[in-house]
Short mmCIF file of C-alpha atoms in Angstrom, two decimals:
data_model
loop_
_atom_site.label_atom_id
_atom_site.label_comp_id
_atom_site.label_asym_id
_atom_site.label_seq_id
_atom_site.Cartn_x
_atom_site.Cartn_y
_atom_site.Cartn_z
CA UNK W 161 -98.33 31.61 21.83
CA UNK W 162 -96.52 31.35 24.97
CA UNK W 163 -96.90 34.42 26.56
CA UNK W 164 -100.39 34.70 26.09
CA UNK W 165 -99.94 37.23 22.26
CA UNK W 166 -102.02 37.14 19.81
CA UNK W 167 -101.61 36.30 16.17
CA UNK W 168 -103.58 38.64 13.94
CA UNK W 169 -104.37 37.52 10.90
CA UNK W 170 -104.78 39.24 7.32
CA UNK W 171 -106.30 38.66 3.97
CA UNK W 172 -104.14 38.50 1.68
CA UNK W 173 -107.16 39.85 -1.34
CA UNK W 174 -107.45 42.74 0.61
CA UNK W 175 -103.46 43.43 -0.19
CA UNK W 176 -102.43 46.81 -0.89
CA UNK W 177 -100.31 46.31 -4.93
CA UNK W 178 -98.54 49.82 -3.56
CA UNK W 179 -98.33 49.55 0.42
CA UNK W 180 -98.95 46.48 0.21
CA UNK W 181 -101.29 47.02 3.18
CA UNK W 182 -104.10 44.36 4.25
CA UNK W 183 -107.52 44.76 6.21
CA UNK W 184 -107.82 42.37 9.30
CA UNK W 185 -110.06 39.17 9.01
CA UNK W 186 -113.16 39.98 11.00
CA UNK W 187 -116.51 37.81 9.98
CA UNK W 188 -119.74 38.48 12.62
CA UNK W 189 -118.54 41.68 13.68
CA UNK W 190 -115.77 39.87 15.46
CA UNK W 191 -111.92 40.50 14.12
CA UNK W 192 -109.37 37.98 14.14
CA UNK W 193 -112.51 35.35 12.70
CA UNK W 194 -112.55 33.81 8.99
CA UNK W 195 -115.84 33.56 7.39
CA UNK W 196 -116.12 29.50 7.52
CA UNK W 197 -117.61 30.26 4.20
CA UNK W 198 -114.25 30.64 2.74
CA UNK W 199 -112.47 27.42 4.27
CA UNK W 200 -110.74 25.32 1.89
CA UNK W 201 -112.12 22.31 0.36
CA UNK W 202 -108.84 20.77 1.40
CA UNK W 203 -108.48 22.53 4.98
CA UNK W 204 -111.85 21.06 4.87
CA UNK W 205 -111.18 17.56 4.13
CA UNK W 206 -108.58 17.39 6.60
CA UNK W 207 -110.88 18.88 9.39
CA UNK W 208 -112.97 16.15 8.55
CA UNK W 209 -110.54 12.81 8.88
CA UNK W 210 -109.01 14.57 11.89
CA UNK W 211 -109.80 13.30 15.88
CA UNK W 212 -111.04 15.18 17.99
CA UNK W 213 -107.99 16.07 21.02
CA UNK W 214 -108.34 14.42 23.77
CA UNK W 215 -106.86 17.28 26.06
CA UNK W 216 -108.54 19.76 24.16
CA UNK W 217 -108.01 22.72 27.53
CA UNK W 218 -104.15 22.62 25.23
CA UNK W 219 -103.47 25.26 23.56
CA UNK W 220 -102.04 23.03 20.20
CA UNK W 221 -100.10 26.19 18.65
CA UNK W 222 -98.83 25.61 22.40
CA UNK W 223 -98.28 21.97 23.16
CA UNK W 224 -99.73 18.64 21.27
CA UNK W 225 -103.88 18.73 22.17
CA UNK W 226 -104.04 14.65 20.86
CA UNK W 227 -102.26 12.11 22.44
CA UNK W 228 -103.59 8.41 21.89
CA UNK W 229 -102.46 5.12 20.00
CA UNK W 230 -100.56 4.82 16.37
CA UNK W 231 -102.38 1.10 15.36
CA UNK W 232 -99.45 -0.57 13.73
CA UNK W 233 -98.95 -4.41 12.58
CA UNK W 234 -96.90 -6.64 10.72
CA UNK W 235 -97.22 -10.28 9.51
CA UNK W 236 -93.50 -12.08 9.08
CA UNK W 237 -93.49 -16.41 8.35
CA UNK W 238 -90.80 -17.98 6.00
CA UNK W 239 -91.95 -21.49 4.63
CA UNK W 240 -89.09 -23.97 3.81
CA UNK W 241 -89.44 -27.27 2.00
CA UNK W 242 -86.55 -29.97 1.34
CA UNK W 243 -86.48 -33.17 -0.18
CA UNK W 244 -83.12 -35.32 -0.25
CA UNK W 245 -82.50 -37.52 -2.27
CA UNK W 246 -80.23 -40.89 -2.86
CA UNK W 247 -79.79 -41.79 -6.10
CA UNK W 248 -77.33 -44.17 -6.07
CA UNK W 249 -74.17 -45.09 -3.62
CA UNK W 250 -72.42 -42.56 -5.70
CA UNK W 251 -75.04 -39.92 -6.47
CA UNK W 252 -77.04 -37.81 -4.16
CA UNK W 253 -79.90 -35.13 -5.05
CA UNK W 254 -81.04 -31.84 -2.88
CA UNK W 255 -83.91 -29.77 -3.41
CA UNK W 256 -85.44 -27.01 -1.18
CA UNK W 257 -88.14 -23.90 -1.63
CA UNK W 258 -87.97 -21.02 0.39
CA UNK W 259 -90.56 -18.56 0.72
CA UNK W 260 -90.04 -15.80 3.46
CA UNK W 261 -90.01 -13.47 4.83
CA UNK W 262 -93.55 -12.31 3.49
CA UNK W 263 -94.16 -9.01 6.41
CA UNK W 264 -96.59 -6.22 5.32
CA UNK W 265 -96.55 -3.87 7.62
CA UNK W 266 -98.57 -1.21 7.78
CA UNK W 267 -97.53 1.97 10.55
CA UNK W 268 -100.37 4.84 11.36
CA UNK W 269 -98.21 7.00 12.82
CA UNK W 270 -94.29 7.91 10.06
CA UNK W 271 -92.79 10.66 12.07
CA UNK W 272 -93.99 14.10 12.25
CA UNK W 273 -96.84 12.36 10.88
CA UNK W 274 -100.65 13.48 11.70
CA UNK W 275 -103.10 11.00 13.04
CA UNK W 276 -106.02 10.60 10.40
CA UNK W 277 -109.15 8.08 10.01
CA UNK W 278 -109.05 8.07 5.94
CA UNK W 279 -107.08 4.96 5.84
CA UNK W 280 -104.87 6.29 2.51
CA UNK W 281 -103.34 9.20 5.01
CA UNK W 282 -101.20 9.20 7.50
CA UNK W 283 -99.86 5.06 6.51
CA UNK W 284 -96.76 3.95 5.96
CA UNK W 285 -96.59 0.36 3.78
CA UNK W 286 -93.62 -1.90 3.73
CA UNK W 287 -93.98 -5.26 1.67
CA UNK W 288 -91.39 -7.95 0.95
CA UNK W 289 -91.33 -11.78 0.68
CA UNK W 290 -88.97 -13.46 -0.86
CA UNK W 291 -88.09 -16.94 -2.51
CA UNK W 292 -85.70 -19.13 -3.12
CA UNK W 293 -85.28 -22.86 -5.11
CA UNK W 294 -82.02 -24.33 -4.46
CA UNK W 295 -80.79 -27.73 -6.17
CA UNK W 296 -77.18 -30.22 -5.81
CA UNK W 297 -76.72 -32.68 -7.38
CA UNK W 298 -72.87 -34.02 -6.02
CA UNK W 299 -70.92 -37.39 -8.16
CA UNK W 300 -68.62 -39.26 -6.33
CA UNK W 301 -66.59 -40.60 -9.34
CA UNK W 302 -63.58 -41.85 -7.00
CA UNK W 303 -62.45 -41.63 -3.19
CA UNK W 304 -59.95 -39.30 -4.96
CA UNK W 305 -62.71 -37.43 -7.55
CA UNK W 306 -66.54 -36.12 -6.89
CA UNK W 307 -68.25 -32.86 -8.18
CA UNK W 308 -70.53 -30.55 -7.17
CA UNK W 309 -72.81 -29.43 -9.06
CA UNK W 310 -75.21 -25.94 -7.83
CA UNK W 311 -78.51 -24.44 -9.21
CA UNK W 312 -79.95 -21.96 -6.99
CA UNK W 313 -82.65 -19.02 -8.14
CA UNK W 314 -83.84 -16.51 -6.15
CA UNK W 315 -86.68 -12.93 -6.31
CA UNK W 316 -87.60 -11.05 -3.83
CA UNK W 317 -89.77 -8.24 -4.22
CA UNK W 318 -90.14 -4.93 -2.11
CA UNK W 319 -92.61 -2.56 -1.83
CA UNK W 320 -92.52 0.39 0.30
CA UNK W 321 -94.96 3.97 -0.25
CA UNK W 322 -96.76 5.75 2.27
CA UNK W 323 -100.13 5.04 1.36
CA UNK W 324 -101.72 3.14 -1.95
CA UNK W 325 -100.72 3.56 -4.93
CA UNK W 326 -103.51 5.35 -5.83
CA UNK W 327 -104.15 8.49 -7.34
CA UNK W 328 -104.92 10.32 -3.46
CA UNK W 329 -104.65 14.02 -4.69
CA UNK W 330 -107.60 13.56 -7.23
CA UNK W 331 -109.76 12.33 -4.48
CA UNK W 332 -108.31 15.28 -2.15
CA UNK W 333 -109.00 18.13 -5.45
CA UNK W 334 -105.75 18.76 -5.56
CA UNK W 335 -102.84 18.84 -8.99
CA UNK W 336 -101.16 16.29 -9.90
CA UNK W 337 -99.55 16.63 -13.89
CA UNK W 338 -97.45 13.57 -13.97
CA UNK W 339 -100.87 11.36 -13.21
CA UNK W 340 -98.66 9.76 -10.16
CA UNK W 341 -100.83 6.83 -7.82
CA UNK W 342 -99.00 8.59 -4.24
CA UNK W 343 -100.44 10.15 -1.20
CA UNK W 344 -99.27 14.08 -2.37
CA UNK W 345 -97.16 16.06 0.70
CA UNK W 346 -98.84 19.11 2.97
CA UNK W 347 -96.62 20.67 4.76
CA UNK W 348 -96.43 23.50 7.16
CA UNK W 349 -99.72 23.11 8.29
CA UNK W 350 -98.90 25.09 12.02
CA UNK W 351 -99.95 22.45 14.27
CA UNK W 352 -96.92 20.24 15.55
CA UNK W 353 -96.87 16.83 14.36
CA UNK W 354 -99.67 17.54 11.73
CA UNK W 355 -97.87 16.96 8.21
CA UNK W 356 -99.10 14.62 5.35
CA UNK W 357 -96.11 12.04 4.47
CA UNK W 358 -95.49 12.02 0.55
CA UNK W 359 -96.00 9.22 -1.27
CA UNK W 360 -92.28 9.06 -2.02
CA UNK W 361 -92.68 4.92 -2.73
CA UNK W 362 -89.53 2.85 -3.15
CA UNK W 363 -90.09 -0.64 -5.23
CA UNK W 364 -87.58 -2.95 -6.09
CA UNK W 365 -88.37 -6.42 -7.92
CA UNK W 366 -84.55 -8.64 -7.89
CA UNK W 367 -84.04 -12.11 -9.62
CA UNK W 368 -81.03 -14.00 -9.47
CA UNK W 369 -80.41 -16.85 -10.94
CA UNK W 370 -76.64 -18.96 -9.98
CA UNK W 371 -74.64 -21.85 -11.09
CA UNK W 372 -72.26 -23.22 -8.97
CA UNK W 373 -69.48 -26.30 -10.31
CA UNK W 374 -67.02 -27.65 -8.20
CA UNK W 375 -64.41 -30.18 -8.48
CA UNK W 376 -62.20 -31.80 -5.88
CA UNK W 377 -59.29 -34.31 -7.04
CA UNK W 378 -57.03 -35.71 -4.84
CA UNK W 379 -53.57 -36.24 -6.45
CA UNK W 380 -51.06 -38.01 -3.37
CA UNK W 381 -50.64 -34.68 -1.34
CA UNK W 382 -52.43 -32.15 -3.29
CA UNK W 383 -56.06 -31.80 -3.68
CA UNK W 384 -56.99 -30.49 -6.59
CA UNK W 385 -60.08 -27.92 -6.01
CA UNK W 386 -61.08 -26.42 -9.59
CA UNK W 387 -64.96 -24.79 -11.04
CA UNK W 388 -67.00 -22.06 -12.11
CA UNK W 389 -69.92 -19.67 -11.51
CA UNK W 390 -72.36 -17.81 -13.30
CA UNK W 391 -74.87 -15.45 -11.97
CA UNK W 392 -77.73 -13.54 -14.28
CA UNK W 393 -79.11 -10.59 -12.11
CA UNK W 394 -82.85 -8.79 -13.15
CA UNK W 395 -82.32 -5.25 -11.00
CA UNK W 396 -85.78 -3.84 -11.40
CA UNK W 397 -85.21 -0.26 -9.15
CA UNK W 398 -87.96 1.96 -8.49
CA UNK W 399 -85.70 4.95 -6.34
CA UNK W 400 -87.25 7.17 -4.07
CA UNK W 401 -90.26 8.86 -5.39
CA UNK W 402 -89.80 12.45 -3.18
CA UNK W 403 -93.13 15.06 -4.44
CA UNK W 404 -93.57 13.75 -7.33
CA UNK W 405 -97.27 13.15 -6.07
CA UNK W 406 -97.25 17.04 -5.13
CA UNK W 407 -95.25 18.61 -2.18
CA UNK W 408 -97.74 20.98 -0.92
CA UNK W 409 -95.90 23.90 1.70
CA UNK W 410 -98.18 26.35 3.69
CA UNK W 411 -95.68 28.84 4.82
CA UNK W 412 -96.47 31.38 2.31
CA UNK W 413 -97.17 34.44 4.89
CA UNK W 414 -100.78 34.81 3.06
CA UNK W 415 -102.07 35.78 6.29
CA UNK W 416 -99.23 38.01 7.59
CA UNK W 417 -98.15 41.14 7.15
CA UNK W 418 -95.28 42.84 5.46
CA UNK W 419 -92.46 44.14 7.69
CA UNK W 420 -91.24 46.63 5.87
CA UNK W 421 -88.25 46.51 7.92
CA UNK W 422 -87.24 43.69 5.19
CA UNK W 423 -86.42 43.77 1.11
CA UNK W 424 -89.71 43.06 -1.17
CA UNK W 425 -86.78 40.35 -2.49
CA UNK W 426 -86.99 38.35 0.76
CA UNK W 427 -89.88 39.28 2.71
CA UNK W 428 -91.22 38.92 5.74
CA UNK W 429 -94.05 39.04 7.97
CA UNK W 430 -94.37 41.18 10.52
CA UNK W 431 -94.39 39.79 13.89
CA UNK W 432 -97.29 38.11 15.71
CA UNK W 433 -99.32 38.89 12.48
CA UNK W 434 -100.33 35.83 9.93
CA UNK W 435 -100.24 32.04 10.70
CA UNK W 436 -99.58 28.93 8.47
CA UNK W 437 -102.44 27.55 10.31
CA UNK W 438 -104.92 30.41 8.84
CA UNK W 439 -103.48 30.07 5.73
CA UNK W 440 -103.95 26.33 5.54
CA UNK W 441 -107.82 27.22 6.39
CA UNK W 442 -108.14 29.49 2.84
CA UNK W 443 -106.11 27.02 1.01
CA UNK W 444 -103.18 29.35 0.36
CA UNK W 445 -99.88 27.68 -0.28
CA UNK W 446 -96.30 26.90 -2.40
CA UNK W 447 -97.16 23.81 -4.57
CA UNK W 448 -94.05 21.66 -6.24
CA UNK W 449 -94.02 18.94 -8.69
CA UNK W 450 -90.96 17.57 -9.08
CA UNK W 451 -90.51 15.00 -12.31
CA UNK W 452 -88.24 11.96 -11.83
CA UNK W 453 -86.37 8.85 -13.27
CA UNK W 454 -88.79 5.65 -12.87
CA UNK W 455 -88.17 2.02 -13.78
CA UNK W 456 -84.64 1.02 -13.51
CA UNK W 457 -84.22 -2.59 -15.69
CA UNK W 458 -81.24 -2.97 -14.96
CA UNK W 459 -79.57 -6.54 -16.60
CA UNK W 460 -76.22 -8.09 -14.95
CA UNK W 461 -74.04 -10.83 -15.64
CA UNK W 462 -71.55 -12.76 -13.42
CA UNK W 463 -68.66 -14.96 -14.37
CA UNK W 464 -65.85 -16.66 -12.85
CA UNK W 465 -63.36 -19.74 -13.15
CA UNK W 466 -60.68 -20.67 -9.81
CA UNK W 467 -58.26 -23.39 -9.44
CA UNK W 468 -56.74 -24.24 -5.86
CA UNK W 469 -54.30 -26.32 -4.59
CA UNK W 470 -53.84 -27.28 -1.02
CA UNK W 471 -50.92 -29.14 -1.05
CA UNK W 472 -49.77 -30.84 2.52
CA UNK W 473 -46.00 -29.75 2.04
CA UNK W 474 -45.60 -31.96 5.55
CA UNK W 475 -47.85 -33.66 8.49
CA UNK W 476 -47.58 -30.11 9.99
CA UNK W 477 -47.27 -27.61 7.43
CA UNK W 478 -50.14 -26.76 4.78
CA UNK W 479 -50.01 -24.20 1.75
CA UNK W 480 -52.77 -23.43 -0.06
CA UNK W 481 -52.29 -21.92 -3.60
CA UNK W 482 -54.80 -20.02 -5.90
CA UNK W 483 -55.80 -18.30 -8.72
CA UNK W 484 -59.22 -17.17 -9.08
CA UNK W 485 -60.74 -14.97 -12.32
CA UNK W 486 -63.83 -12.27 -11.96
CA UNK W 487 -65.41 -11.25 -14.41
CA UNK W 488 -68.61 -8.30 -14.97
CA UNK W 489 -69.81 -7.36 -17.93
CA UNK W 490 -71.23 -4.15 -17.81
CA UNK W 491 -74.47 -2.95 -16.52
CA UNK W 492 -77.40 -3.47 -19.21
CA UNK W 493 -80.76 -1.50 -19.03
CA UNK W 494 -83.43 -3.41 -20.51
CA UNK W 495 -84.67 -0.61 -22.65
CA UNK W 496 -81.47 1.37 -22.71
CA UNK W 497 -82.25 4.63 -20.67
CA UNK W 498 -79.06 5.32 -19.08
CA UNK W 499 -77.39 8.55 -18.71
CA UNK W 500 -73.88 9.30 -18.34
CA UNK W 501 -71.15 12.70 -18.69
CA UNK W 502 -69.16 13.27 -21.76
CA UNK W 503 -66.64 16.02 -20.23
CA UNK W 504 -64.71 17.15 -23.10
CA UNK W 505 -67.21 17.63 -25.20
CA UNK W 506 -69.24 19.20 -22.13
CA UNK W 507 -72.44 17.29 -23.30
CA UNK W 508 -75.26 14.93 -20.94
CA UNK W 509 -74.89 11.09 -23.12
CA UNK W 510 -77.75 9.20 -23.85
CA UNK W 511 -77.81 5.19 -23.44
CA UNK W 512 -81.03 5.79 -26.31
CA UNK W 513 -82.09 9.07 -28.13
CA UNK W 514 -84.93 10.67 -26.62
CA UNK W 515 -87.83 9.95 -28.36
CA UNK W 516 -86.55 7.03 -27.00
CA UNK W 517 -86.78 8.61 -22.98
CA UNK W 518 -90.13 10.12 -23.55
CA UNK W 519 -92.11 7.23 -24.78
CA UNK W 520 -90.62 5.41 -21.19
CA UNK W 521 -91.95 7.88 -19.41
CA UNK W 522 -88.15 8.51 -18.35
CA UNK W 523 -87.92 12.12 -19.37
CA UNK W 524 -90.19 15.29 -21.07
CA UNK W 525 -90.20 17.93 -23.45
CA UNK W 526 -90.76 20.39 -21.47
CA UNK W 527 -87.68 19.65 -18.97
CA UNK W 528 -85.17 19.04 -21.70
CA UNK W 529 -85.77 22.35 -24.09
CA UNK W 530 -85.40 24.06 -20.47
CA UNK W 531 -81.90 22.18 -20.18
CA UNK W 532 -81.24 23.40 -23.53
CA UNK W 533 -81.83 26.61 -22.98
CA UNK W 534 -79.04 27.15 -21.01
CA UNK W 535 -76.64 25.00 -23.16
CA UNK W 536 -77.53 21.64 -21.74
CA UNK W 537 -76.39 19.08 -24.98
CA UNK W 538 -77.15 15.71 -25.67
CA UNK W 539 -75.88 13.50 -26.76
CA UNK W 540 -76.29 9.36 -28.08
CA UNK W 541 -73.54 7.25 -27.56
CA UNK W 542 -73.15 6.63 -30.89
CA UNK W 543 -72.38 10.41 -30.79
CA UNK W 544 -70.02 10.25 -28.27
CA UNK W 545 -68.15 7.04 -29.18
CA UNK W 546 -69.14 5.26 -26.46
CA UNK W 547 -70.51 1.87 -26.02
CA UNK W 548 -74.16 1.22 -25.82
CA UNK W 549 -74.28 0.73 -22.25
CA UNK W 550 -71.56 3.54 -21.19
CA UNK W 551 -69.67 1.47 -19.49
CA UNK W 552 -66.58 -0.25 -20.40
CA UNK W 553 -65.89 -3.63 -18.86
CA UNK W 554 -62.86 -5.33 -16.68
CA UNK W 555 -61.94 -8.55 -18.38
CA UNK W 556 -58.78 -9.03 -16.29
CA UNK W 557 -59.45 -9.44 -12.73
CA UNK W 558 -57.49 -12.21 -11.66
CA UNK W 559 -56.89 -12.89 -8.23
CA UNK W 560 -53.78 -14.69 -6.48
CA UNK W 561 -54.95 -16.87 -2.83
CA UNK W 562 -52.35 -18.05 -1.26
CA UNK W 563 -52.13 -19.13 2.08
CA UNK W 564 -50.45 -21.39 4.65
CA UNK W 565 -51.36 -23.17 8.59
CA UNK W 566 -48.06 -24.67 10.48
CA UNK W 567 -48.70 -26.86 12.87
CA UNK W 568 -46.65 -26.31 16.82
CA UNK W 569 -46.76 -28.83 19.41
CA UNK W 570 -48.49 -32.13 19.68
CA UNK W 571 -51.53 -33.19 20.79
CA UNK W 572 -53.40 -31.08 24.00
CA UNK W 573 -50.39 -28.65 23.85
CA UNK W 574 -50.82 -28.64 19.85
CA UNK W 575 -51.47 -25.23 18.41
CA UNK W 576 -52.10 -23.72 15.01
CA UNK W 577 -50.44 -20.75 13.06
CA UNK W 578 -52.33 -19.65 10.03
CA UNK W 579 -51.39 -17.00 6.86
CA UNK W 580 -53.15 -15.83 3.82
CA UNK W 581 -53.20 -13.08 1.20
CA UNK W 582 -55.65 -12.35 -1.41
CA UNK W 583 -56.22 -9.35 -4.25
CA UNK W 584 -59.96 -9.88 -4.94
CA UNK W 585 -62.67 -7.67 -6.67
CA UNK W 586 -66.08 -6.38 -6.58
CA UNK W 587 -68.40 -4.05 -8.52
CA UNK W 588 -70.10 -1.31 -7.39
CA UNK W 589 -74.26 -2.09 -5.90
CA UNK W 590 -76.89 -0.90 -8.36
CA UNK W 591 -78.53 0.47 -5.87
CA UNK W 592 -76.48 3.06 -4.92
CA UNK W 593 -75.99 4.62 -7.80
CA UNK W 594 -79.45 4.80 -8.78
CA UNK W 595 -80.51 6.48 -5.03
CA UNK W 596 -82.29 9.84 -5.62
CA UNK W 597 -83.06 12.78 -2.45
CA UNK W 598 -83.96 15.91 -2.97
CA UNK W 599 -81.04 17.01 -4.81
CA UNK W 600 -80.30 15.54 -7.98
CA UNK W 601 -77.07 12.53 -7.30
CA UNK W 602 -74.56 13.72 -9.32
CA UNK W 603 -73.21 10.23 -10.23
CA UNK W 604 -76.23 10.10 -12.43
CA UNK W 605 -77.73 12.93 -14.63
CA UNK W 606 -81.32 13.11 -13.87
CA UNK W 607 -84.35 15.22 -15.73
CA UNK W 608 -85.71 17.37 -12.50
CA UNK W 609 -88.48 19.75 -13.56
CA UNK W 610 -90.07 22.03 -10.36
CA UNK W 611 -92.76 23.51 -11.15
CA UNK W 612 -94.28 26.34 -8.28
CA UNK W 613 -97.67 28.08 -8.55
CA UNK W 614 -97.27 31.49 -6.39
CA UNK W 615 -98.99 34.58 -5.79
CA UNK W 616 -98.83 36.95 -8.82
CA UNK W 617 -95.57 39.81 -7.02
CA UNK W 618 -96.12 43.63 -7.51
CA UNK W 619 -94.09 43.60 -10.61
CA UNK W 620 -95.45 40.38 -12.46
CA UNK W 621 -93.29 38.44 -11.93
CA UNK W 622 -94.39 34.51 -9.66
CA UNK W 623 -91.91 34.21 -7.10
#
């Protein structure tokens, strides 16, 4: 360490079951040296893809001994095509197509992630490619009466992943019971800024179609505006896939001595014994894999009608009086795999039956059985007396609009005073309540199954 004190490494396979004493590592007549034949396959591979230090005189347990540029690249472009046509003196049409921004960026050094020569490890990939199409048709019936029809469509796919969408764990010889095609996480290796960021993929593919029709009619001092709005969305969303391809932690105390001043239920290492780098070398780690919900295929609709009267009361005073009605029918998941909670029955409510959750890969029987053993109940929406979508729509969103503009003074000294009031409605963004962190979100039930592999304690109970 920085004070010149030596870490002593001990062989965990020589542990005395009664005293927890261990024999120090030795090889070729030298203490504190591990037999090279005992290197774990994973450690051997990590060493092979790690660049040699640029400052070999620096102790890597004290400071960084590798300094190099981390390659990054990005590609961005936007292409827009527009077509305008005047069909007649009263009819106009335009079409616009846009592709972009299209970005492909690969970052080879995320925060606290190892730089390696393996292109699949230590990479962060972000890809976004959006497309949109807009069509507009305007019809002038008379100088005081005209209509505008708008039709727009858009598609926005987004992918973020640390590494490729492949089963990297299998290639590294690591377990991957869920078969997740991501990079497994490797942490606490004993070296600063040397760990592998887990795949943690997130994916969105959003598509929307919007139809708007706006009518304007001028009658005397009144400019009447009215119209409607229709929006249909597909919100395909994969939340953060944290630790789904496995999480490997080398902070295991495997090469340390037990400190008798600590308890056996919370053992600590004796000072200057053991090191995570030694644990990694012999391949003793804590392993966790999380089962998380997969894609949500959410479908959404939006309706609106409005009317507004821009009333020019006097040459100086204009009033804006209007009313807007907005409706958002309940979200719908394509396969009915949404969940809710019934506080009266103290039960998890499913948008579909458990077999449907199993078939779609959104639940596993072992996790459900474990929850049931703890007293958790599972009900279908019909059993709970709830709609299949588990949501109740509100069809009474009426929003008044009142505004006024008054002109003071004349010519260059003129000024306009404006005031307004309105009631608007919005809905809860679907991405917000489908996000997942390391903790199961409280707003949406989630089947989470953690499995830990650890050495057997003396009493035979896994810790």
